[in-house]
Coordinates of N, CA, C and O in Angstrom, one line a residue:
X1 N 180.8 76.8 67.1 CA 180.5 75.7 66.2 C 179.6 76.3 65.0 O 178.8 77.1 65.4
X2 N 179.6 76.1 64.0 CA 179.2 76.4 62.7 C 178.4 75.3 62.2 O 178.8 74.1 62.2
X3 N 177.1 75.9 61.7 CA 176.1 74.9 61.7 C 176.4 74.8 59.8 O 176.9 75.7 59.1
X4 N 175.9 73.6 59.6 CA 176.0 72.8 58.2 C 174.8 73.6 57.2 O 173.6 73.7 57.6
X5 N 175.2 74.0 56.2 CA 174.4 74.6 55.4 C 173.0 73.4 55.0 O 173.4 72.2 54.9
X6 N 171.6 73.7 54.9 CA 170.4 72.6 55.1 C 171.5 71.6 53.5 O 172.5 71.9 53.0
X7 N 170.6 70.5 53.2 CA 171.0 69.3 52.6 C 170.6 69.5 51.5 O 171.3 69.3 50.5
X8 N 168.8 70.0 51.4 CA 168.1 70.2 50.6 C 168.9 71.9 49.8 O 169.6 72.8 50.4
X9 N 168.6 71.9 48.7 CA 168.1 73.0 47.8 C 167.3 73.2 47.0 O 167.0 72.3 46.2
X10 N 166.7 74.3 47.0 CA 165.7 74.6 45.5 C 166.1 74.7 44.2 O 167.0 75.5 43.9
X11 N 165.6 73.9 43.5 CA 165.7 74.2 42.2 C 165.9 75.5 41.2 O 166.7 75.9 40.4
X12 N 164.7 75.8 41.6 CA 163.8 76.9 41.1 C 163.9 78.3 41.9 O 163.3 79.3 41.6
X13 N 164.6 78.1 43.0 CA 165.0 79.6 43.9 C 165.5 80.5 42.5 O 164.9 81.5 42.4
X14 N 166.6 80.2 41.3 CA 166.6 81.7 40.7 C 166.1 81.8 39.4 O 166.6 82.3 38.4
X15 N 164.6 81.0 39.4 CA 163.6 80.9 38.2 C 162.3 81.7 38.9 O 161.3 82.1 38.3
X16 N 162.7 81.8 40.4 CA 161.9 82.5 41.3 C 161.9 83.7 42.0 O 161.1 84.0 42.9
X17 N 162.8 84.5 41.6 CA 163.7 85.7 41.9 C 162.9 86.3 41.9 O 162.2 86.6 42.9
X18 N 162.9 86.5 40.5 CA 161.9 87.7 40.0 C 160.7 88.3 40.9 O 160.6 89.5 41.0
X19 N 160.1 87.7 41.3 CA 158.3 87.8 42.2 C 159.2 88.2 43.6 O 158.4 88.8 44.5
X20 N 160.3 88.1 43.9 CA 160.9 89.2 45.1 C 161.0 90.4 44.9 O 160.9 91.3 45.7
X21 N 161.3 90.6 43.5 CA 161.9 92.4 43.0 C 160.8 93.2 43.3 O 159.6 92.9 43.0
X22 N 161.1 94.2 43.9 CA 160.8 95.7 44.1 C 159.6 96.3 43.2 O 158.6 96.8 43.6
X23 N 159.9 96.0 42.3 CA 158.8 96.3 40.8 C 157.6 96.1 41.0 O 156.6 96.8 40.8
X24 N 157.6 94.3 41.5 CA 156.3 93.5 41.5 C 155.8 93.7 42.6 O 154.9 93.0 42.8
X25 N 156.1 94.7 43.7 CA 155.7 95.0 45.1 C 153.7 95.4 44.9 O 153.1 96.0 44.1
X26 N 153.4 94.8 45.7 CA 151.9 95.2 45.7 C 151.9 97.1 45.6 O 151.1 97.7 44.9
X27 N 152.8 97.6 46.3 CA 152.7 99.1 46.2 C 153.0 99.4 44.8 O 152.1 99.9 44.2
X28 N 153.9 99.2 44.2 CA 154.2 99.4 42.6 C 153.0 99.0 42.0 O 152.2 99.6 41.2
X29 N 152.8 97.5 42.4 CA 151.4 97.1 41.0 C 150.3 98.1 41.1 O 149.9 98.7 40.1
X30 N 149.8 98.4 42.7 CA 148.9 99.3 42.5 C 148.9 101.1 42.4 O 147.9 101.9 42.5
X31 N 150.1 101.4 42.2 CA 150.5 102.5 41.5 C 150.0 103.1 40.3 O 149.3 104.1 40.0
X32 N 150.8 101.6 39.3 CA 150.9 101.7 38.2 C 149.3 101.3 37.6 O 149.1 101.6 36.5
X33 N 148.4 100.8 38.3 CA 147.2 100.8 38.2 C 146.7 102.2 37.6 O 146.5 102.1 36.3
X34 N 146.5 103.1 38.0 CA 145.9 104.0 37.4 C 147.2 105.8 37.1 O 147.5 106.9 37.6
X35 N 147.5 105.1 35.9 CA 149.0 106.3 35.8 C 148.1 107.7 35.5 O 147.2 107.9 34.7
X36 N 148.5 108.5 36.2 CA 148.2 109.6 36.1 C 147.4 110.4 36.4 O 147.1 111.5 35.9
X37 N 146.8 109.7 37.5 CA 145.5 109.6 38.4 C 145.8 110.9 39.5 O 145.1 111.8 39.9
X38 N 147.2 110.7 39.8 CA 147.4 112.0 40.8 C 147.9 113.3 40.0 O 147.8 114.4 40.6
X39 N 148.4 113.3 39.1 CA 148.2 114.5 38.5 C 146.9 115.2 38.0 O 146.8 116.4 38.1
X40 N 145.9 114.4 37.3 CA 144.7 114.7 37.3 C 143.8 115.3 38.4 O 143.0 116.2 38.2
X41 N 143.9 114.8 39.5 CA 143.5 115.0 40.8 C 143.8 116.6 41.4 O 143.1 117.5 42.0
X42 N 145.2 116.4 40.9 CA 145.8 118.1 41.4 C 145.5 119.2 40.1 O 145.8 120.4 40.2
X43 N 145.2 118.8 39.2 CA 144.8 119.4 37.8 C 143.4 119.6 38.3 O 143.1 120.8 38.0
X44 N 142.9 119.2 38.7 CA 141.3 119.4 38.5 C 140.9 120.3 39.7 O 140.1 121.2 39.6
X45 N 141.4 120.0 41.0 CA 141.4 120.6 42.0 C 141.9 122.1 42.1 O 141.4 122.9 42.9
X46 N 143.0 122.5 40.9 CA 143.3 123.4 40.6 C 142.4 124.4 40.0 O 142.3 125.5 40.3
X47 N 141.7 123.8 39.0 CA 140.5 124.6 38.1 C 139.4 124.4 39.2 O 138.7 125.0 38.4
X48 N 139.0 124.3 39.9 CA 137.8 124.3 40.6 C 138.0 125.4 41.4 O 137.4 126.5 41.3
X49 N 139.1 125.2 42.3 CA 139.9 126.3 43.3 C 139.4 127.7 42.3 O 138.3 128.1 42.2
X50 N 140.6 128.1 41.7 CA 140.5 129.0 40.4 C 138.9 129.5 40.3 O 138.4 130.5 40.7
X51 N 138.1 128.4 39.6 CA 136.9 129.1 39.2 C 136.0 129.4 40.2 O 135.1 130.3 39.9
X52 N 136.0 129.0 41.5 CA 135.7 129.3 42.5 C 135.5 130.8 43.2 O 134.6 131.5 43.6
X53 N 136.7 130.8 43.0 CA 137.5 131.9 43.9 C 137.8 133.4 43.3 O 137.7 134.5 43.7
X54 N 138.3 132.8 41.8 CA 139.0 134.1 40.8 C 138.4 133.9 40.1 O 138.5 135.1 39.7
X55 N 137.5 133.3 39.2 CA 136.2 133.9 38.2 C 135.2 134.1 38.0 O 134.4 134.2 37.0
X56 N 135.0 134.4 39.4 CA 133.2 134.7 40.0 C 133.2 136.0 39.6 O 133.9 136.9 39.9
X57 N 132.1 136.0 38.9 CA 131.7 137.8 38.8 C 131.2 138.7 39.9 O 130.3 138.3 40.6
X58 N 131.6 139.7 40.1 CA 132.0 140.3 41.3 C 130.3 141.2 41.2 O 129.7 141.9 40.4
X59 N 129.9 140.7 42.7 CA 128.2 141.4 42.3 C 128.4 142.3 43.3 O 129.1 142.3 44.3
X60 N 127.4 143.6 42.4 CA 127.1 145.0 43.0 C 125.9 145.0 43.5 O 124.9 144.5 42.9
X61 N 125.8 145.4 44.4 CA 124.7 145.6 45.4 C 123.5 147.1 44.9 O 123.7 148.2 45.6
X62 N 123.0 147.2 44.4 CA 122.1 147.9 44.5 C 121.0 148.2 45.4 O 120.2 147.4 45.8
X63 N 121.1 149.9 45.6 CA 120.7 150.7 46.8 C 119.8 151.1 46.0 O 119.0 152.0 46.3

């Protein structure tokens, strides 16, 4: 037996679409919150590493 589609419809179901899409995902909004934030992060982490490690001046011990 095959149940009866409800009686009721929404009006506004595809004036309401939109706020389902993918785009407007809480993950996407807070993405797009700070663009470029993770390249900066690995940019900067990069130069610290670097000056760290490879531009320390190399000290001589005097005897």
């Amino acid at each position: 037996m095959v149940t009866p589609p409800p009686i009721y419809r929404d009006p506004w179901a595809k004036r309401d679409a939109w706020r389902k899409h993918p785009v407007f995902s809480k993950r996407a909004m807070f993405s797009k919150m700070f663009p470029g934030f993770g390249v900066a992060v690995v940019a900067f982490t990069t130069y610290v590493v670097i000056d760290n490690y490879y531009l320390q001046p190399k000290h001589e011990s005097h005897h």
